[in-house]
């Protein structure tokens, strides 16, 4: 393990020579027993099956043995992301099929007990287990992370500072986890409540302003034994110290491939739009944590169906309106990046679809969860005045890429 000085020095050097606006996506999937759709501890078998294949370097463990993370790898353009997400899903689906397991992508599993999930046996996760105990045992959650390359260490910190305000919008759009522990939680993202309220150094980070201020805080954490490595800072947006990227970590995992691509498009365009604003001296809102937390809770509780506070005017408007405004703001940059055609707001996101089925009273949690794995049809995107084309409605409709066949933290 590198020393604190080495980790910070390498991070600084990498950011100063980084390439702007590369992008990578990480997706976390539940590993399921195909008959019951309960979690099953078979990650090591998937990992072994990937050896010697193109997928091997892109398939990693993520805490529990009933979870697998799949990465696109660094992409030079968003067009690469659009190609890589279906490709990686198909590759890992093929491995799962051979092992007779099923994969799923919602923020939580609706019923499998956390007590039955085994922590994977690696030095990294043994340390997590020793440090966090119940906190880490309880974290049976699944997310989608987006890395965006940002050149310049001070600039990366400032991008993180500004992105804080938009985390609730991304969470509301991505919410997919209303059920856990065999109950309807009343939340749209139970994953967020479990993860961000349990883990230390999680959720909305402070404003740091520049690298020196951020580094001083990180050095304090190292010096006091609070952390041993930088990945023990689990904020919902962070400067990643192993890669010269800003990592957006707020989103729930997505059942539908097309929605994963759309979330990645918005996250990517948003990070680049913020970086451009910083470069051009455009004023950006940097509110207090307590103000953002109000929207963070609203997004956790009501998701896309709720309301968010406009922190500039302090007026309340529907979450969908807030997202429409955000898409309009990033639209010109998204067009440059080739991401604009994938921006959109679904008629109902994954949480809304599951809650609607539950409230109908005709389907069990098992049946509703099965629909997220083998959806009867993909929902169409709601029309948006800034969108161009109709590609988002067609991406991922081939069910073979939606799991029908069946270590960064």
Coordinates of C-alpha atoms in Angstrom, one line a residue:
X1 CA 0.0 0.0 0.0
X2 CA 1.3 3.4 -0.9
X3 CA 2.0 6.0 1.8
X4 CA -0.2 9.0 2.2
X5 CA 2.5 11.2 0.7
X6 CA 2.8 8.9 -2.3
X7 CA -0.9 8.7 -2.9
X8 CA -1.3 12.5 -2.8
X9 CA 1.8 13.1 -4.9
X10 CA 0.8 10.7 -7.6
X11 CA -2.7 12.2 -7.7
X12 CA -1.4 15.7 -8.1
X13 CA 1.0 14.6 -10.9
X14 CA -1.7 12.7 -12.8
X15 CA -4.3 15.5 -12.7
X16 CA -1.7 18.0 -14.0
X17 CA -1.1 15.9 -17.0
X18 CA -4.6 14.4 -17.4
X19 CA -6.6 14.4 -20.6
X20 CA -9.8 16.4 -20.4
X21 CA -13.2 14.8 -20.7
X22 CA -12.4 11.1 -21.0
X23 CA -15.3 9.1 -19.5
X24 CA -15.8 5.7 -17.9
X25 CA -18.8 4.0 -16.4
X26 CA -19.0 1.4 -13.6
X27 CA -22.1 -0.7 -13.1
X28 CA -22.8 -2.9 -10.1
X29 CA -25.0 -6.0 -10.5
X30 CA -26.6 -8.4 -8.1
X31 CA -25.8 -12.1 -8.6
X32 CA -28.9 -14.2 -8.3
X33 CA -30.0 -17.8 -8.1
X34 CA -32.1 -18.1 -11.3
X35 CA -35.1 -20.0 -9.9
X36 CA -35.7 -18.0 -6.7
X37 CA -34.0 -14.7 -7.8
X38 CA -32.4 -14.5 -4.3
X39 CA -28.8 -13.3 -3.9
X40 CA -26.2 -16.0 -4.2
X41 CA -22.5 -15.8 -3.2
X42 CA -20.9 -16.8 -6.5
X43 CA -18.7 -13.8 -7.5
X44 CA -15.5 -15.8 -7.4
X45 CA -16.9 -18.2 -10.0
X46 CA -17.7 -15.3 -12.3
X47 CA -14.2 -13.9 -11.8
X48 CA -12.6 -17.2 -12.6
X49 CA -14.8 -17.6 -15.7
X50 CA -13.7 -14.2 -17.0
X51 CA -10.0 -15.2 -16.8
X52 CA -8.4 -15.0 -20.2
X53 CA -11.3 -13.2 -21.8
X54 CA -11.7 -9.6 -23.0
X55 CA -13.8 -9.0 -19.9
X56 CA -11.2 -10.0 -17.3
X57 CA -9.7 -6.6 -16.6
X58 CA -13.1 -5.0 -16.5
X59 CA -14.8 -7.3 -14.0
X60 CA -14.0 -6.7 -10.3
X61 CA -15.3 -7.6 -6.9
X62 CA -17.4 -5.0 -4.9
X63 CA -17.6 -5.9 -1.2
X64 CA -20.0 -8.9 -1.2
X65 CA -19.8 -12.2 -3.1
X66 CA -23.3 -11.8 -4.4
X67 CA -22.3 -8.7 -6.4
X68 CA -20.1 -8.0 -9.4
X69 CA -18.9 -4.7 -10.9
X70 CA -18.4 -4.3 -14.6
X71 CA -16.5 -1.3 -16.1
X72 CA -16.5 0.1 -19.5
X73 CA -12.8 1.2 -19.1
X74 CA -11.6 4.6 -20.2
X75 CA -13.4 5.9 -23.2
X76 CA -12.2 8.8 -25.4
X77 CA -15.7 9.7 -26.5
X78 CA -19.3 9.2 -25.4
X79 CA -19.8 7.1 -28.6
X80 CA -17.5 4.6 -27.0
X81 CA -19.6 4.5 -23.9
X82 CA -22.7 3.8 -26.0
X83 CA -20.9 0.8 -27.5
X84 CA -19.2 -0.4 -24.3
X85 CA -22.2 -0.6 -22.0
X86 CA -24.1 -3.1 -24.1
X87 CA -20.9 -5.0 -24.9
X88 CA -19.9 -5.3 -21.2
X89 CA -23.5 -6.3 -20.2
X90 CA -23.5 -8.9 -22.9
X91 CA -20.1 -10.3 -21.9
X92 CA -21.0 -10.6 -18.2
X93 CA -24.4 -12.0 -19.1
X94 CA -22.7 -14.7 -21.2
X95 CA -20.5 -15.7 -18.2
X96 CA -23.5 -15.7 -15.9
X97 CA -25.5 -17.9 -18.3
X98 CA -22.7 -20.5 -18.4
X99 CA -22.6 -20.6 -14.6
X100 CA -26.4 -20.7 -14.4
X101 CA -26.8 -17.5 -12.4
X102 CA -28.8 -14.4 -13.2
X103 CA -27.8 -10.7 -12.9
X104 CA -30.0 -7.8 -11.9
X105 CA -29.5 -4.0 -11.5
X106 CA -31.6 -2.2 -9.0
X107 CA -30.2 -0.2 -6.1
X108 CA -31.2 -2.9 -3.5
X109 CA -32.4 -6.4 -3.5
X110 CA -36.0 -6.6 -2.3
X111 CA -35.8 -9.5 0.1
X112 CA -32.4 -11.3 0.5
X113 CA -31.1 -10.9 4.1
X114 CA -27.8 -9.1 4.4
X115 CA -26.8 -11.7 7.0
X116 CA -26.5 -14.3 4.3
X117 CA -24.1 -12.3 2.1
X118 CA -20.4 -13.0 2.4
X119 CA -17.7 -10.3 2.2
X120 CA -15.2 -11.3 -0.5
X121 CA -11.9 -12.4 0.8
X122 CA -9.4 -9.8 -0.4
X123 CA -7.0 -7.6 1.6
X124 CA -9.0 -4.5 0.6
X125 CA -12.3 -5.8 1.9
X126 CA -10.9 -7.6 4.9
X127 CA -9.8 -4.2 6.1
X128 CA -13.2 -2.7 5.4
X129 CA -14.8 -5.5 7.4
X130 CA -12.4 -4.9 10.3
X131 CA -13.0 -1.2 10.3
X132 CA -16.7 -0.8 9.7
X133 CA -18.3 -4.1 10.8
X134 CA -22.1 -3.7 10.8
X135 CA -21.9 -0.7 8.5
X136 CA -20.2 -2.7 5.8
X137 CA -22.2 -5.9 6.4
X138 CA -25.4 -4.0 5.9
X139 CA -24.4 -2.4 2.6
X140 CA -25.9 -4.8 0.1
X141 CA -26.5 -2.0 -2.4
X142 CA -25.9 -1.6 -6.2
X143 CA -25.0 1.7 -8.0
X144 CA -23.8 3.2 -11.2
X145 CA -20.7 5.5 -11.1
X146 CA -19.4 7.8 -13.8
X147 CA -15.8 9.0 -14.1
X148 CA -15.0 12.1 -16.1
X149 CA -11.4 13.1 -16.8
X150 CA -10.5 16.6 -15.6
X151 CA -7.2 18.3 -16.2
X152 CA -5.8 20.3 -13.3
X153 CA -6.0 19.4 -9.7
X154 CA -7.5 22.7 -8.5
X155 CA -10.0 22.6 -11.3
X156 CA -11.1 19.0 -10.4
X157 CA -11.8 20.1 -6.8
X158 CA -13.8 23.1 -8.0
X159 CA -15.8 20.8 -10.4
X160 CA -16.7 18.6 -7.4
X161 CA -17.7 21.6 -5.4
X162 CA -20.1 22.7 -8.1
X163 CA -21.5 19.3 -8.9
X164 CA -22.7 18.9 -5.3
X165 CA -25.8 21.0 -6.1
X166 CA -27.0 18.7 -8.9
X167 CA -26.6 15.4 -7.1
X168 CA -30.3 15.3 -6.0
X169 CA -31.5 15.7 -9.6
X170 CA -29.3 12.7 -10.7
X171 CA -30.5 10.7 -7.7
X172 CA -34.2 11.5 -8.5
X173 CA -33.7 10.4 -12.1
X174 CA -31.8 7.2 -11.2
X175 CA -33.9 6.0 -8.2
X176 CA -34.6 2.3 -8.6
X177 CA -34.7 0.9 -5.0
X178 CA -38.1 1.2 -3.2
X179 CA -38.0 -2.4 -1.7
X180 CA -35.6 -3.9 0.8
X181 CA -35.9 -6.4 3.7
X182 CA -39.2 -7.6 2.2
X183 CA -41.0 -4.3 2.6
X184 CA -42.0 -1.3 0.5
X185 CA -39.8 1.3 2.3
X186 CA -41.8 4.3 1.1
X187 CA -38.5 5.6 -0.3
X188 CA -37.6 5.7 -4.0
X189 CA -33.9 5.1 -3.2
X190 CA -33.5 2.9 -0.2
X191 CA -29.9 2.4 -1.4
X192 CA -29.1 6.0 -0.8
X193 CA -30.5 5.9 2.7
X194 CA -28.6 2.7 3.6
X195 CA -25.3 3.7 2.0
X196 CA -24.9 7.5 2.7
X197 CA -26.4 7.4 6.2
X198 CA -24.3 4.4 7.4
X199 CA -20.9 5.1 5.9
X200 CA -18.5 7.7 7.3
X201 CA -17.3 10.4 4.9
X202 CA -20.2 9.8 2.6
X203 CA -23.0 11.8 1.0
X204 CA -22.6 15.5 0.2
X205 CA -18.9 16.6 0.6
X206 CA -17.8 20.0 1.9
X207 CA -16.7 22.8 -0.4
X208 CA -12.9 22.9 -0.6
X209 CA -12.2 25.5 -3.3
X210 CA -8.7 24.3 -4.2
X211 CA -6.4 21.3 -3.9
X212 CA -4.4 22.7 -0.9
X213 CA -7.5 22.9 1.3
X214 CA -8.7 19.4 0.2
X215 CA -5.2 18.0 0.7
X216 CA -4.9 19.4 4.2
X217 CA -8.1 17.6 5.1
X218 CA -7.0 14.3 3.5
X219 CA -3.6 14.5 5.3
X220 CA -5.4 15.0 8.6
X221 CA -7.4 11.8 7.9
X222 CA -4.2 9.9 7.1
X223 CA -2.3 11.3 10.1
X224 CA -5.0 10.5 12.6
X225 CA -5.5 6.9 11.3
X226 CA -9.0 7.7 10.1
X227 CA -8.2 6.3 6.7
X228 CA -5.4 4.2 5.2
X229 CA -6.2 4.8 1.6
X230 CA -8.0 7.5 -0.4
X231 CA -10.9 5.2 -1.4
X232 CA -12.2 5.4 2.2
X233 CA -13.7 8.7 1.3
X234 CA -17.1 7.6 -0.1
X235 CA -18.7 10.9 -1.0
X236 CA -21.4 11.0 -3.7
X237 CA -18.9 13.0 -5.8
X238 CA -15.2 13.0 -5.3
X239 CA -11.9 13.7 -7.0
X240 CA -10.5 10.2 -7.5
X241 CA -6.9 10.0 -6.4
X242 CA -6.0 6.9 -8.4
X243 CA -7.3 8.2 -11.7
X244 CA -7.4 11.9 -12.7
X245 CA -11.2 11.9 -12.8
X246 CA -14.1 13.4 -11.0
X247 CA -16.3 10.5 -10.0
X248 CA -20.1 10.9 -9.7
X249 CA -21.3 8.1 -7.4
X250 CA -24.9 9.1 -6.5
X251 CA -26.9 7.0 -9.0
X252 CA -28.8 3.8 -8.2
X253 CA -28.1 0.8 -10.6
X254 CA -30.3 0.7 -13.7
X255 CA -32.4 -2.3 -14.8
X256 CA -32.5 -1.1 -18.4
X257 CA -29.4 -0.6 -20.4
X258 CA -30.9 2.4 -22.2
X259 CA -31.5 4.2 -18.9
X260 CA -27.9 3.4 -17.8
X261 CA -26.7 5.1 -21.0
X262 CA -29.0 8.1 -20.5
X263 CA -27.8 8.6 -16.9
X264 CA -24.2 8.3 -18.0
X265 CA -24.9 10.9 -20.8
X266 CA -26.3 13.4 -18.3
X267 CA -23.6 12.9 -15.7
X268 CA -20.9 13.3 -18.3
X269 CA -22.4 16.3 -20.0
X270 CA -23.0 17.9 -16.6
X271 CA -19.4 17.5 -15.4
X272 CA -18.1 18.9 -18.6
X273 CA -20.6 21.8 -18.5
X274 CA -19.5 22.7 -15.0
X275 CA -15.8 22.5 -16.0
X276 CA -16.5 24.9 -19.0
X277 CA -18.3 27.3 -16.7
X278 CA -15.3 27.4 -14.3
X279 CA -13.0 28.0 -17.2
X280 CA -15.1 30.8 -18.5
X281 CA -15.7 32.5 -15.2
X282 CA -19.5 31.8 -15.3
X283 CA -21.0 32.1 -11.8
X284 CA -21.9 28.8 -10.3
X285 CA -24.1 28.1 -7.3
X286 CA -22.2 26.6 -4.4
X287 CA -24.8 26.3 -1.6
X288 CA -24.3 25.0 1.9
X289 CA -24.5 21.3 2.7
X290 CA -27.7 21.8 4.7
X291 CA -29.4 23.3 1.7
X292 CA -28.4 20.5 -0.6
X293 CA -29.4 18.0 2.0
X294 CA -33.0 19.1 1.8
X295 CA -33.1 18.2 -1.9
X296 CA -31.0 15.1 -1.2
X297 CA -33.7 13.8 1.2
X298 CA -36.5 14.8 -1.2
X299 CA -34.9 12.8 -4.0
X300 CA -34.3 9.8 -1.7
X301 CA -37.9 9.9 -0.5
X302 CA -40.0 10.8 -3.6
X303 CA -37.5 10.5 -6.5
X304 CA -38.7 11.6 -9.8
X305 CA -42.3 11.8 -8.5
X306 CA -41.5 14.5 -6.0
X307 CA -40.4 18.1 -5.8
X308 CA -37.0 19.8 -5.5
X309 CA -36.1 23.2 -4.2
X310 CA -34.5 25.7 -6.7
X311 CA -31.6 26.8 -4.4
X312 CA -31.2 30.0 -6.4
X313 CA -34.8 31.2 -5.9
X314 CA -35.8 29.0 -3.0
X315 CA -39.0 28.0 -4.8
X316 CA -40.2 24.5 -5.1
X317 CA -40.9 22.8 -8.4
X318 CA -41.4 19.3 -9.7
X319 CA -38.3 17.1 -9.9
X320 CA -39.1 16.6 -13.6
X321 CA -39.1 20.3 -14.2
X322 CA -35.7 20.6 -12.4
X323 CA -34.3 17.9 -14.7
X324 CA -35.8 19.6 -17.8
X325 CA -34.0 22.8 -16.8
X326 CA -30.8 20.9 -16.1
X327 CA -30.9 19.2 -19.5
X328 CA -31.5 22.5 -21.2
X329 CA -28.4 23.9 -19.4
X330 CA -26.1 21.1 -20.5
X331 CA -27.6 20.7 -24.0
X332 CA -25.0 22.7 -26.0
X333 CA -22.1 20.8 -24.4
X334 CA -23.9 17.5 -24.7
X335 CA -24.3 18.1 -28.5
X336 CA -20.5 18.7 -28.7
X337 CA -19.8 15.5 -26.8
X338 CA -22.2 13.4 -28.8
X339 CA -24.4 12.8 -25.8
X340 CA -27.4 15.0 -26.5
X341 CA -29.5 12.3 -28.2
X342 CA -29.3 10.1 -25.1
X343 CA -30.6 12.8 -22.7
X344 CA -34.2 12.4 -21.6
X345 CA -36.7 11.8 -18.8
X346 CA -38.5 8.5 -18.8
X347 CA -42.3 8.4 -18.5
X348 CA -41.6 6.4 -15.3
X349 CA -38.2 5.5 -13.9
X350 CA -37.4 2.2 -12.3
X351 CA -38.6 3.2 -8.8
X352 CA -41.9 4.5 -10.2
X353 CA -42.5 1.5 -12.2
X354 CA -42.0 -0.8 -9.3
X355 CA -44.1 1.3 -6.9
X356 CA -46.9 1.5 -9.4
X357 CA -47.0 -2.3 -9.7
X358 CA -47.0 -2.7 -5.9
X359 CA -49.8 -0.2 -5.4
X360 CA -51.9 -2.1 -8.0
X361 CA -51.9 -4.9 -5.4
X362 CA -51.8 -7.7 -8.0
X363 CA -48.1 -8.6 -8.0
X364 CA -45.8 -9.9 -5.3
X365 CA -42.3 -8.4 -4.7
X366 CA -40.9 -11.5 -6.4
X367 CA -43.0 -10.8 -9.5
X368 CA -42.1 -7.1 -9.5
X369 CA -38.4 -7.8 -9.2
X370 CA -38.6 -10.4 -11.9
X371 CA -40.0 -7.7 -14.2
X372 CA -36.9 -5.6 -13.6
X373 CA -34.7 -8.4 -14.7
X374 CA -36.9 -9.5 -17.7
X375 CA -38.9 -6.4 -18.5
X376 CA -42.0 -6.9 -20.7
X377 CA -41.0 -3.8 -22.7
X378 CA -38.7 -0.9 -22.3
X379 CA -40.4 2.5 -21.4
X380 CA -40.2 5.3 -23.9
X381 CA -38.5 8.5 -23.0
X382 CA -40.7 11.6 -22.4
X383 CA -40.2 14.1 -25.1
X384 CA -37.9 17.0 -24.4
X385 CA -37.5 20.2 -26.4
X386 CA -33.7 20.0 -26.2
X387 CA -33.4 16.4 -27.4
X388 CA -32.4 15.6 -30.9
X389 CA -33.1 12.3 -32.6
X390 CA -34.8 9.3 -31.0
X391 CA -31.9 6.9 -30.4
X392 CA -32.6 6.6 -26.7
X393 CA -35.8 4.8 -27.2
X394 CA -34.1 2.2 -29.2
X395 CA -30.9 1.6 -27.2
X396 CA -31.0 -1.6 -25.2
X397 CA -34.3 -2.9 -26.5
X398 CA -32.6 -6.2 -27.4
X399 CA -33.3 -8.2 -24.3
X400 CA -30.2 -10.2 -24.7
X401 CA -28.4 -7.1 -23.4
X402 CA -30.8 -6.7 -20.4
X403 CA -29.8 -10.0 -18.7
X404 CA -32.9 -11.8 -20.0
X405 CA -30.8 -15.0 -20.2
X406 CA -30.6 -15.7 -17.2
X407 CA -12.9 -2.7 -6.6
X408 CA -13.1 1.1 -6.4
X409 CA -14.9 1.5 -3.1

